[in-house]
Every structure is written in structure tokens, then in C-alpha cells.
Amino acid sequence: AAGAPKPLPSSGPKSLREMPHPLATSSSEEMGPALTPSPDLLQPRSIADKDLSLPNGTPVDTSSPASSSSLLNRLQLDDDLDGETRDLFVTVDDPKKHVCTMETYITYRVTTKTTRAEFDLPEYSVRRRYQDFDWLRNKLEESQPTHLIPPLPEKFVVKGVVDRFSEEFVETRRKALDKFLKRITDHPVLSFNEHFNVFLTAKDLNTYKKQGMALLSKMGESVKYVTGGYKLRSRPLEFAAIGEYLDTFSLKLGTIDRIAQRIIKEQLEYLVELREYGPVYSTWGGLEVELAEPLEGVSACIGNCCTALEELSEDMTEDFLPVLREYILYSDSMKNVLKKRDQVQAEYEAKLEAVALKKEDRPKVPTDVEKCQDRVECFNADLKADMERWQNNKRQDFRQLLMGMADKNIQYYEKCLTAWESIIPLLQDKPETK
């Protein structure tokens, strides 16, 4: 069994109502929930401030860069994870295709390096397939019901639309699985879970899978209760605010995801037209001796623009869309934890009412009611701490995402600008030779 988990830092006496709500706005105009922009998502703090500056106080030059210098290199992202205190590192790489008689599947190498006493060796290397990651997540949900479990990339793939064995799809999934394990590794409680230890170290995971519910913890079993149809009176205001935020956040992200996919689809359609458009100038140049050079220049220019647009579309598909999908799934996971918390509170309220209805004079609260109250308090503390952790990760991820998107767009337009500027000398009038 694993050693005693590190205690998860609680938000303590500080109420979520005292923290700035992600949907709060300083405007006095009343806006519907679907129209209220989330400053956390659409207006990062570093941009919302009047004067932009780096964490060290150095002002940021907001003018357009003269060259395609990376914006990410110009902005110091506070993404340090206190590397000196980390004692567990996990990576997912080296995908391999396995063709068997009954099925074809992909496995990934999971490499672990650690100095923790709970591990027998300092380094492990095992191969896992998607369903193994799915087993791990289910076990974490069962054994750690009060915590937010990171989402896995969706398994469902529409046949004929996406080739799940294509290099692009496999690499996108590898990145998502790597992010999934890193999220668990960075968590002060989940990273000590015994199922996580087994996943990282066991050569044959099927032996543990066959054990089924045998390893299910008491806390996991305690959540599988029946409230007898009792309905929760009302969520505490701080958790009601979380629920409202998650609804609006997932709605906005879903809209951005759909529009982004349409934009990428239109970019690819435009790319097809450009590829047909450019060569026409080249063939035309073969018929026009005096115009051959400028026409060939235009053809080459359009070709360079095609390459730049293709790179931009790939970046959007491989880097931008997966982050949106991850956080849509993340919000669903948080909603599930919130529902579990509500169920525990409903059970507690039902037990209190049952005690109150009894005519006996018993000033002492029954033990089962006290245990139920402990579960409610445990849920509240863990959920608030995980929500705070999730918000911090989200701010960092989306700032890096949006800065990266801005950087890629600047590079795209700079390449197009350079391409078109290069043909201007070919189109200018030249003095006639006598």
C-alpha cells in the first residue's frame, strides 16, 4: 500500500464568495448569462491591466514586432511548478501499432522517474493502451470521489471521418494522455493513489483489472448511498456560484470550439483553391514572354502563402482545438464532483430530519449523522481546493494558448507580407533599353 498522502491544501476559512467570481463584471449593464463574457477566458489579467508589464516589472512592448520573434519568448509565463520539490516525473511517448487476429490497437510507453519511498525502483517503463488509461481514471473516481479527476481524450471516433491510426491522430492522443498523467502527477493527493502506483509500475495490468471492485476504498463505497428520494434544499452560495460558472464556461467554450472548427474547415477549403490558383499564373507565363518573370513571381508568391496557411491550420488543429476540448471535458468532470457533493449533503439533511422527527430526548447526535457531516465537510474542502487549483491551471493554460495563437497568426501574416513584397520589384516599370 502507498504511504500516507500529503494533505490537500484547503481554502480554509476564506469563502469563495470573497474571491473574485470568474463571471463578475464591473459594467453596470445587465447582460444575459449567455452574453456575459468571462474575463478569465477572454481578458487575461496581464492584458486587462492598464499598463502591461512582465512579472519582474519590465514593461511589455505591445507594438507589432518587426520580425517574427516569438511572443511567447517575449512574455515570461509563470509556469514554474516548483521543480525543486517535485519527486515524481511521468511522460508518455513512443506510440506503437499492434495488429492482432481479433483487434488492432495502439500502445504508448509510460516512463516514470521518482524518488518517492512508495516506489520500489527509481525508474519504470511500461506500455499502456487507451483502455488502461480509462481503467485508471475510473479507479481514481471510485477511490477519490471528493476530488476532481482530470479528463481523458474522448475515445469515440467516427469511422470514415477520422483515421484513429493516422500519425496525426495518434500524436494528438499521445499529447492528451501525457497531459492527463501530468495533471495527476502534480496533484498532492491523486499522485499518491495506490491505483496510480499500480498503473505506473505493473508489468501486467490485467491482473489488477480482474480484481474489479476489490481495491475500492471505503470512501468510494460511502458515496454509493441512496438518499431515499430526498431532494437537496439548496446549494451553499459558494457552490451555487461554481455551478453557474461551469455552465456558462462550458457553453462559451463549446461555442468557440464550433466556430474554430468551422474556421479551420474554411481555411482548408481556401487552401484547395489557392493550390489551383497559383499554377494558373505559371502556365500563363509560358504564353507571355514579356510577362513571364512577374507571372512566375506571382505563382511562387501564392505557393508561399499556401505553405504558410497550411502551417497555421495545422497549428490550430493540433494545439488550439485539443485544449478547448480538454477544458470542456474538465468542466463536465467538475460538474460531476459537484453533484456528488450535493448527494452527500442531501443524505446529511435527510438524516438530520429523521433525528428531529424522533420524540425521544437525545441531545447527542447519532454517530452515523456525525460521519455524514464529516463527509460533507471533506467534500467541501477538497472541492474548493481542487477548484482553486483548476482555476490557476486554466489561467496559465489559456494565457499560453492565446499568446501562442497570436504568435502563429503574426508569423502567418508576416510570411504572406514578405511573399507579396518580394514580387513588387518584378512588377515595377523598368527603363527601356535603347
Coordinates of C-alpha atoms in Angstrom, one line a residue:
A1 CA 0.0 0.0 0.0
A2 CA 1.1 3.5 -0.7
G3 CA 2.3 5.8 2.1
A4 CA 0.1 8.4 3.7
P5 CA -1.0 11.0 1.2
K6 CA 0.1 14.6 1.5
P7 CA -2.8 16.7 2.9
L8 CA -4.6 18.7 0.2
P9 CA -4.4 22.4 1.0
S10 CA -7.8 23.7 1.8
S11 CA -9.1 27.2 1.1
G12 CA -9.6 27.4 4.8
P13 CA -12.0 30.0 6.3
K14 CA -11.8 32.0 3.1
S15 CA -15.1 31.7 1.3
L16 CA -15.4 31.5 -2.5
R17 CA -17.8 34.5 -2.2
E18 CA -14.8 36.5 -1.0
M19 CA -12.9 35.6 -4.1
P20 CA -13.5 37.5 -7.4
H21 CA -16.0 35.4 -9.3
P22 CA -14.9 34.4 -12.9
L23 CA -18.1 35.8 -14.3
A24 CA -18.1 39.1 -12.4
T25 CA -18.1 42.2 -14.5
S26 CA -17.6 45.9 -13.5
S27 CA -20.1 47.1 -16.1
S28 CA -23.5 48.2 -14.8
E29 CA -25.3 46.9 -17.9
E30 CA -27.3 43.8 -17.3
M31 CA -26.4 41.1 -19.6
G32 CA -27.8 37.6 -20.0
P33 CA -25.7 34.7 -18.9
A34 CA -25.0 33.7 -22.5
L35 CA -23.7 37.1 -23.4
T36 CA -21.7 37.9 -20.3
P37 CA -18.0 37.5 -21.3
S38 CA -15.8 35.6 -18.9
P39 CA -12.8 37.9 -18.1
D40 CA -10.9 34.8 -17.0
L41 CA -11.1 33.5 -20.6
L42 CA -11.4 36.5 -22.8
Q43 CA -9.4 39.1 -21.0
P44 CA -6.4 37.7 -19.2
R45 CA -5.1 39.7 -16.2
S46 CA -1.9 40.7 -18.0
I47 CA -3.9 42.2 -20.8
A48 CA -6.7 43.7 -18.7
D49 CA -4.3 45.8 -16.8
K50 CA -3.8 49.4 -18.0
D51 CA 0.0 49.1 -18.3
L52 CA 1.4 45.8 -19.5
S53 CA 4.4 44.5 -17.6
L54 CA 6.3 41.3 -17.0
P55 CA 6.3 39.6 -13.6
N56 CA 9.7 41.3 -12.9
G57 CA 8.3 44.8 -13.6
T58 CA 9.7 45.2 -17.1
P59 CA 7.2 47.0 -19.4
V60 CA 6.0 44.9 -22.4
D61 CA 6.2 46.4 -25.9
T62 CA 2.7 46.0 -27.3
S63 CA 3.6 47.2 -30.8
S64 CA 3.6 44.7 -33.6
P65 CA 7.0 43.0 -33.8
A66 CA 9.2 43.9 -36.8
S67 CA 10.1 40.3 -37.3
S68 CA 8.5 37.0 -36.4
S69 CA 10.1 36.9 -33.0
S70 CA 8.0 34.7 -30.7
L71 CA 5.6 36.5 -28.4
L72 CA 6.0 33.5 -26.1
N73 CA 9.6 34.3 -25.7
R74 CA 8.9 37.9 -25.0
L75 CA 6.4 37.1 -22.2
Q76 CA 7.6 35.3 -19.2
L77 CA 4.9 32.8 -18.3
D78 CA 4.7 32.0 -14.6
D79 CA 4.5 28.2 -15.3
D80 CA 7.1 27.1 -12.7
L81 CA 5.9 24.1 -10.8
D82 CA 8.4 24.4 -8.0
G83 CA 10.7 21.9 -9.8
E84 CA 13.0 21.6 -6.7
T85 CA 10.3 19.9 -4.6
R86 CA 8.9 17.6 -7.3
D87 CA 9.7 14.0 -6.8
L88 CA 7.7 12.3 -9.5
F89 CA 8.0 12.7 -13.2
V90 CA 5.9 10.8 -15.8
T91 CA 6.0 11.0 -19.6
V92 CA 4.0 9.3 -22.4
D93 CA 5.8 8.7 -25.7
D94 CA 6.7 6.1 -28.4
P95 CA 3.3 5.1 -29.7
K96 CA 3.3 1.6 -31.4
K97 CA 0.7 -0.1 -33.5
H98 CA -0.2 -3.7 -32.6
V99 CA -2.0 -5.9 -35.2
C100 CA -3.6 -9.0 -33.7
T101 CA -6.1 -11.5 -35.0
M102 CA -9.0 -10.0 -33.2
E103 CA -8.1 -6.4 -33.0
T104 CA -5.7 -3.6 -33.9
Y105 CA -4.6 -1.1 -31.2
I106 CA -2.0 1.5 -30.2
T107 CA 0.1 1.3 -27.1
Y108 CA 2.2 4.1 -25.5
R109 CA 5.3 3.9 -23.4
V110 CA 4.8 5.4 -19.9
T111 CA 8.1 6.3 -18.3
T112 CA 8.3 7.2 -14.6
K113 CA 11.2 8.6 -12.6
T114 CA 10.8 9.1 -8.9
T115 CA 12.5 9.4 -5.5
R116 CA 9.4 8.5 -3.5
A117 CA 9.6 5.8 -0.9
E118 CA 6.3 4.3 -2.1
F119 CA 8.1 3.0 -5.3
D120 CA 10.5 0.1 -5.1
L121 CA 12.6 1.4 -8.0
P122 CA 13.7 4.9 -9.1
E123 CA 12.6 4.4 -12.7
Y124 CA 9.9 2.4 -14.5
S125 CA 8.9 1.9 -18.2
V126 CA 5.7 0.2 -19.1
R127 CA 3.4 0.1 -22.2
R128 CA -0.2 1.1 -21.9
R129 CA -3.2 1.3 -24.3
Y130 CA -6.1 3.7 -24.1
Q131 CA -8.4 1.3 -22.2
D132 CA -5.7 1.1 -19.5
F133 CA -5.8 4.9 -19.0
D134 CA -9.6 4.6 -18.9
W135 CA -9.3 2.0 -16.1
L136 CA -7.0 4.3 -14.1
R137 CA -9.5 7.2 -14.4
N138 CA -12.4 5.0 -13.3
K139 CA -10.4 3.7 -10.3
L140 CA -9.5 7.3 -9.3
E141 CA -13.1 8.4 -9.5
E142 CA -14.1 5.4 -7.3
S143 CA -11.4 5.8 -4.7
Q144 CA -11.2 9.6 -4.6
P145 CA -14.8 10.7 -5.1
T146 CA -14.2 14.1 -3.4
H147 CA -11.5 15.2 -5.9
L148 CA -11.6 16.5 -9.5
I149 CA -10.2 13.8 -11.8
P150 CA -8.6 15.1 -15.0
P151 CA -10.4 14.2 -18.2
L152 CA -9.2 11.7 -20.8
P153 CA -9.4 12.5 -24.5
E154 CA -12.6 11.2 -26.0
K155 CA -12.5 7.6 -27.2
F156 CA -15.2 7.8 -29.8
V157 CA -14.1 8.2 -33.3
V158 CA -16.4 8.4 -36.3
K159 CA -15.4 5.8 -38.8
G160 CA -14.6 7.2 -42.2
V161 CA -14.1 10.7 -40.8
V162 CA -11.1 10.3 -38.6
D163 CA -8.5 7.6 -39.0
R164 CA -7.6 6.6 -35.4
F165 CA -4.4 5.0 -36.7
S166 CA -3.2 8.1 -38.6
E167 CA 0.1 9.7 -37.4
E168 CA -1.7 13.0 -36.7
F169 CA -4.5 11.4 -34.6
V170 CA -2.1 9.2 -32.6
E171 CA 0.2 12.1 -31.8
T172 CA -2.8 14.3 -30.7
R173 CA -3.9 11.5 -28.4
R174 CA -0.4 10.9 -27.1
K175 CA -0.2 14.6 -26.1
A176 CA -3.6 14.4 -24.3
L177 CA -2.6 11.2 -22.4
D178 CA 0.7 12.8 -21.4
K179 CA -1.2 15.8 -20.1
F180 CA -3.7 13.5 -18.3
L181 CA -0.9 11.8 -16.3
K182 CA 1.0 15.0 -15.6
R183 CA -2.2 16.5 -14.1
I184 CA -2.4 13.5 -11.8
T185 CA 1.3 13.7 -11.0
D186 CA 1.0 17.3 -10.0
H187 CA -1.9 16.7 -7.6
P188 CA -0.9 16.4 -3.9
V189 CA -3.5 13.6 -3.3
L190 CA -4.1 11.8 -6.6
S191 CA -0.4 11.2 -7.2
F192 CA -0.3 9.1 -4.0
N193 CA -3.3 6.9 -5.0
E194 CA -2.5 3.2 -5.0
H195 CA -4.1 2.6 -8.4
F196 CA -1.9 5.3 -9.9
N197 CA 1.1 3.5 -8.5
V198 CA 0.0 0.2 -10.0
F199 CA -0.7 1.9 -13.4
L200 CA 2.9 3.3 -13.5
T201 CA 4.7 0.2 -12.3
A202 CA 2.8 -3.1 -13.0
K203 CA 4.1 -5.1 -16.0
D204 CA 0.8 -6.9 -16.3
L205 CA -2.1 -4.6 -15.6
N206 CA -4.7 -7.2 -16.5
T207 CA -4.1 -9.0 -13.2
Y208 CA -5.2 -5.9 -11.3
K209 CA -8.1 -5.2 -13.7
K210 CA -9.6 -8.6 -12.9
Q211 CA -9.8 -7.8 -9.2
G212 CA -12.6 -5.4 -10.1
M213 CA -14.1 -3.7 -7.0
A214 CA -11.8 -5.4 -4.5
L215 CA -9.5 -2.4 -4.2
L216 CA -12.3 0.1 -3.9
S217 CA -11.7 2.2 -0.9
K218 CA -14.2 2.8 1.9
M219 CA -14.7 6.4 0.9
G220 CA -15.6 5.3 -2.6
E221 CA -18.2 2.9 -1.2
S222 CA -19.6 5.6 1.1
V223 CA -20.6 7.7 -1.8
K224 CA -22.8 4.9 -3.3
Y225 CA -25.7 5.6 -1.0
V226 CA -29.4 6.0 -1.5
T227 CA -31.0 9.2 -0.3
G228 CA -34.5 7.8 -0.4
G229 CA -35.6 10.4 -2.9
Y230 CA -34.7 13.3 -0.6
K231 CA -34.1 16.4 -2.6
L232 CA -31.4 18.9 -1.6
R233 CA -32.8 22.1 -0.2
S234 CA -30.3 24.4 -1.8
R235 CA -26.6 24.6 -2.5
P236 CA -24.5 26.9 -0.4
L237 CA -23.9 30.1 -2.3
E238 CA -20.3 29.5 -3.0
F239 CA -21.0 26.1 -4.6
A240 CA -24.1 27.6 -6.5
A241 CA -21.6 30.2 -7.9
I242 CA -19.3 27.4 -9.0
G243 CA -22.2 25.5 -10.7
E244 CA -23.3 28.7 -12.6
Y245 CA -19.8 29.5 -13.7
L246 CA -19.2 25.9 -15.0
D247 CA -22.5 26.1 -17.0
T248 CA -21.5 29.4 -18.6
F249 CA -17.9 28.4 -19.1
S250 CA -18.7 25.2 -20.9
L251 CA -21.3 27.0 -23.0
K252 CA -18.8 29.6 -24.2
L253 CA -16.1 27.1 -24.8
G254 CA -18.4 24.9 -26.8
T255 CA -19.3 27.9 -29.0
I256 CA -15.7 28.8 -29.5
D257 CA -14.9 25.2 -30.4
R258 CA -17.6 25.0 -33.0
I259 CA -16.7 28.3 -34.6
A260 CA -13.0 27.4 -34.6
Q261 CA -13.7 24.1 -36.3
R262 CA -15.7 26.0 -39.0
I263 CA -12.9 28.5 -39.5
I264 CA -10.3 25.7 -39.9
K265 CA -12.7 23.9 -42.4
E266 CA -13.0 27.1 -44.4
Q267 CA -9.2 27.6 -44.3
L268 CA -8.7 24.2 -45.7
E269 CA -11.2 24.8 -48.5
Y270 CA -9.5 28.1 -49.2
L271 CA -6.2 26.3 -49.3
V272 CA -7.5 23.9 -52.0
E273 CA -8.5 27.0 -54.1
L274 CA -5.1 28.6 -53.6
R275 CA -3.3 25.5 -54.8
E276 CA -5.3 25.6 -58.0
Y277 CA -5.0 29.3 -58.3
G278 CA -1.2 29.7 -58.2
P279 CA -0.2 27.3 -61.1
V280 CA -2.5 29.2 -63.4
Y281 CA -0.1 32.2 -63.4
S282 CA 2.8 29.9 -64.1
T283 CA 1.1 28.4 -67.2
W284 CA 0.1 31.8 -68.3
G285 CA 3.7 33.0 -68.0
G286 CA 4.6 30.3 -70.6
L287 CA 2.5 32.1 -73.1
E288 CA 3.6 35.7 -72.3
V289 CA 7.4 36.2 -72.8
E290 CA 7.4 39.8 -71.6
L291 CA 5.3 38.9 -68.5
A292 CA 6.9 35.6 -67.8
E293 CA 9.0 36.8 -64.9
P294 CA 6.3 38.7 -62.9
L295 CA 3.8 36.0 -63.5
E296 CA 6.1 33.3 -62.3
G297 CA 6.7 35.6 -59.3
V298 CA 3.0 35.8 -58.5
S299 CA 2.7 32.0 -58.8
A300 CA 5.6 31.5 -56.4
C301 CA 4.2 34.1 -54.0
I302 CA 0.8 32.2 -53.9
G303 CA 2.7 29.0 -53.3
N304 CA 4.5 30.5 -50.3
C305 CA 1.1 31.8 -48.9
C306 CA -0.3 28.2 -49.3
T307 CA 2.6 26.8 -47.2
A308 CA 2.0 29.5 -44.5
L309 CA -1.7 28.8 -44.4
E310 CA -1.2 25.1 -44.2
E311 CA 1.1 25.6 -41.2
L312 CA -1.4 27.9 -39.5
S313 CA -4.3 25.4 -39.9
E314 CA -2.1 22.5 -38.6
D315 CA -1.2 24.6 -35.5
M316 CA -4.9 25.4 -34.9
T317 CA -5.9 21.7 -35.2
E318 CA -3.0 20.2 -33.2
D319 CA -2.5 22.9 -30.5
F320 CA -5.7 25.1 -30.2
L321 CA -8.6 22.7 -30.5
P322 CA -7.3 20.0 -28.1
V323 CA -7.0 22.5 -25.3
L324 CA -10.6 23.6 -25.8
R325 CA -11.9 20.1 -25.8
E326 CA -9.9 19.2 -22.7
Y327 CA -11.4 22.1 -20.7
I328 CA -14.9 21.3 -21.9
L329 CA -14.4 17.8 -20.6
Y330 CA -12.8 19.2 -17.5
S331 CA -15.9 21.3 -16.7
D332 CA -18.1 18.2 -17.1
S333 CA -15.8 16.4 -14.6
M334 CA -16.2 19.3 -12.1
K335 CA -19.9 19.2 -12.5
N336 CA -19.9 15.5 -11.6
V337 CA -18.0 16.1 -8.4
L338 CA -20.4 18.9 -7.6
K339 CA -23.3 16.5 -8.0
K340 CA -21.6 14.0 -5.7
R341 CA -21.2 16.8 -3.1
D342 CA -24.9 17.6 -3.4
Q343 CA -25.8 14.0 -2.8
V344 CA -23.7 13.8 0.4
Q345 CA -25.3 17.0 1.6
A346 CA -28.8 15.6 0.8
E347 CA -28.1 12.5 2.7
Y348 CA -26.9 14.6 5.7
E349 CA -30.0 16.7 5.6
A350 CA -32.2 13.6 5.4
K351 CA -30.5 12.1 8.5
L352 CA -30.9 15.3 10.4
E353 CA -34.6 15.4 9.7
A354 CA -35.0 11.8 10.7
V355 CA -33.4 12.5 14.1
A356 CA -35.6 15.6 14.6
L357 CA -38.8 13.7 14.0
K358 CA -38.0 11.3 16.8
K359 CA -39.8 12.1 20.1
E360 CA -37.0 10.8 22.3
D361 CA -35.0 13.4 24.1
R362 CA -31.5 12.6 22.9
P363 CA -29.2 15.6 22.9
K364 CA -26.3 13.6 21.4
V365 CA -26.3 13.4 17.6
P366 CA -26.1 9.8 16.4
T367 CA -22.7 8.6 15.1
D368 CA -23.8 8.0 11.6
V369 CA -25.1 11.6 11.3
E370 CA -21.7 12.9 12.5
K371 CA -19.9 10.7 10.0
C372 CA -22.1 12.1 7.2
Q373 CA -21.4 15.6 8.3
D374 CA -17.7 14.8 8.2
R375 CA -18.1 13.6 4.6
V376 CA -19.9 16.9 3.7
E377 CA -17.0 18.9 5.2
C378 CA -14.5 16.7 3.4
F379 CA -16.2 17.2 0.1
N380 CA -16.4 21.0 0.6
A381 CA -12.7 21.3 1.5
D382 CA -11.5 19.1 -1.3
L383 CA -13.8 20.6 -3.9
K384 CA -12.8 24.2 -3.1
A385 CA -9.1 23.3 -3.1
D386 CA -9.4 21.5 -6.4
M387 CA -11.5 24.3 -7.9
E388 CA -8.8 26.8 -7.0
R389 CA -6.1 24.6 -8.4
W390 CA -8.1 24.1 -11.6
Q391 CA -8.7 27.9 -12.0
N392 CA -4.9 28.5 -11.6
N393 CA -4.1 25.9 -14.3
K394 CA -6.8 27.3 -16.6
R395 CA -5.5 30.8 -16.4
Q396 CA -2.0 29.6 -17.2
D397 CA -3.1 27.3 -20.0
F398 CA -5.3 29.8 -21.7
R399 CA -2.8 32.6 -21.5
Q400 CA -0.2 30.4 -23.1
L401 CA -2.8 29.2 -25.7
L402 CA -3.9 32.6 -26.7
M403 CA -0.4 34.0 -26.8
G404 CA 0.6 31.0 -29.0
M405 CA -2.3 31.6 -31.3
A406 CA -1.4 35.3 -31.6
D407 CA 2.2 34.4 -32.3
K408 CA 1.2 31.9 -35.0
N409 CA -1.1 34.4 -36.7
I410 CA 1.6 37.0 -36.7
Q411 CA 4.0 34.6 -38.3
Y412 CA 1.4 33.6 -40.9
Y413 CA 0.7 37.2 -42.0
E414 CA 4.4 38.1 -41.9
K415 CA 5.2 35.3 -44.3
C416 CA 2.4 36.4 -46.6
L417 CA 3.5 40.0 -46.4
T418 CA 7.1 39.0 -47.2
A419 CA 5.9 36.9 -50.2
W420 CA 3.9 39.7 -51.7
E421 CA 6.6 42.3 -51.1
S422 CA 9.1 40.1 -52.9
I423 CA 7.2 40.4 -56.2
I424 CA 6.8 44.2 -56.2
P425 CA 10.2 44.9 -57.8
L426 CA 9.2 42.5 -60.6
L427 CA 6.0 44.5 -61.3
Q428 CA 7.6 47.9 -61.3
D429 CA 8.3 49.7 -64.6
K430 CA 11.8 49.2 -65.9
P431 CA 13.5 51.8 -68.1
E432 CA 13.5 50.8 -71.7
T433 CA 17.0 49.9 -73.1
K434 CA 18.0 51.8 -76.3

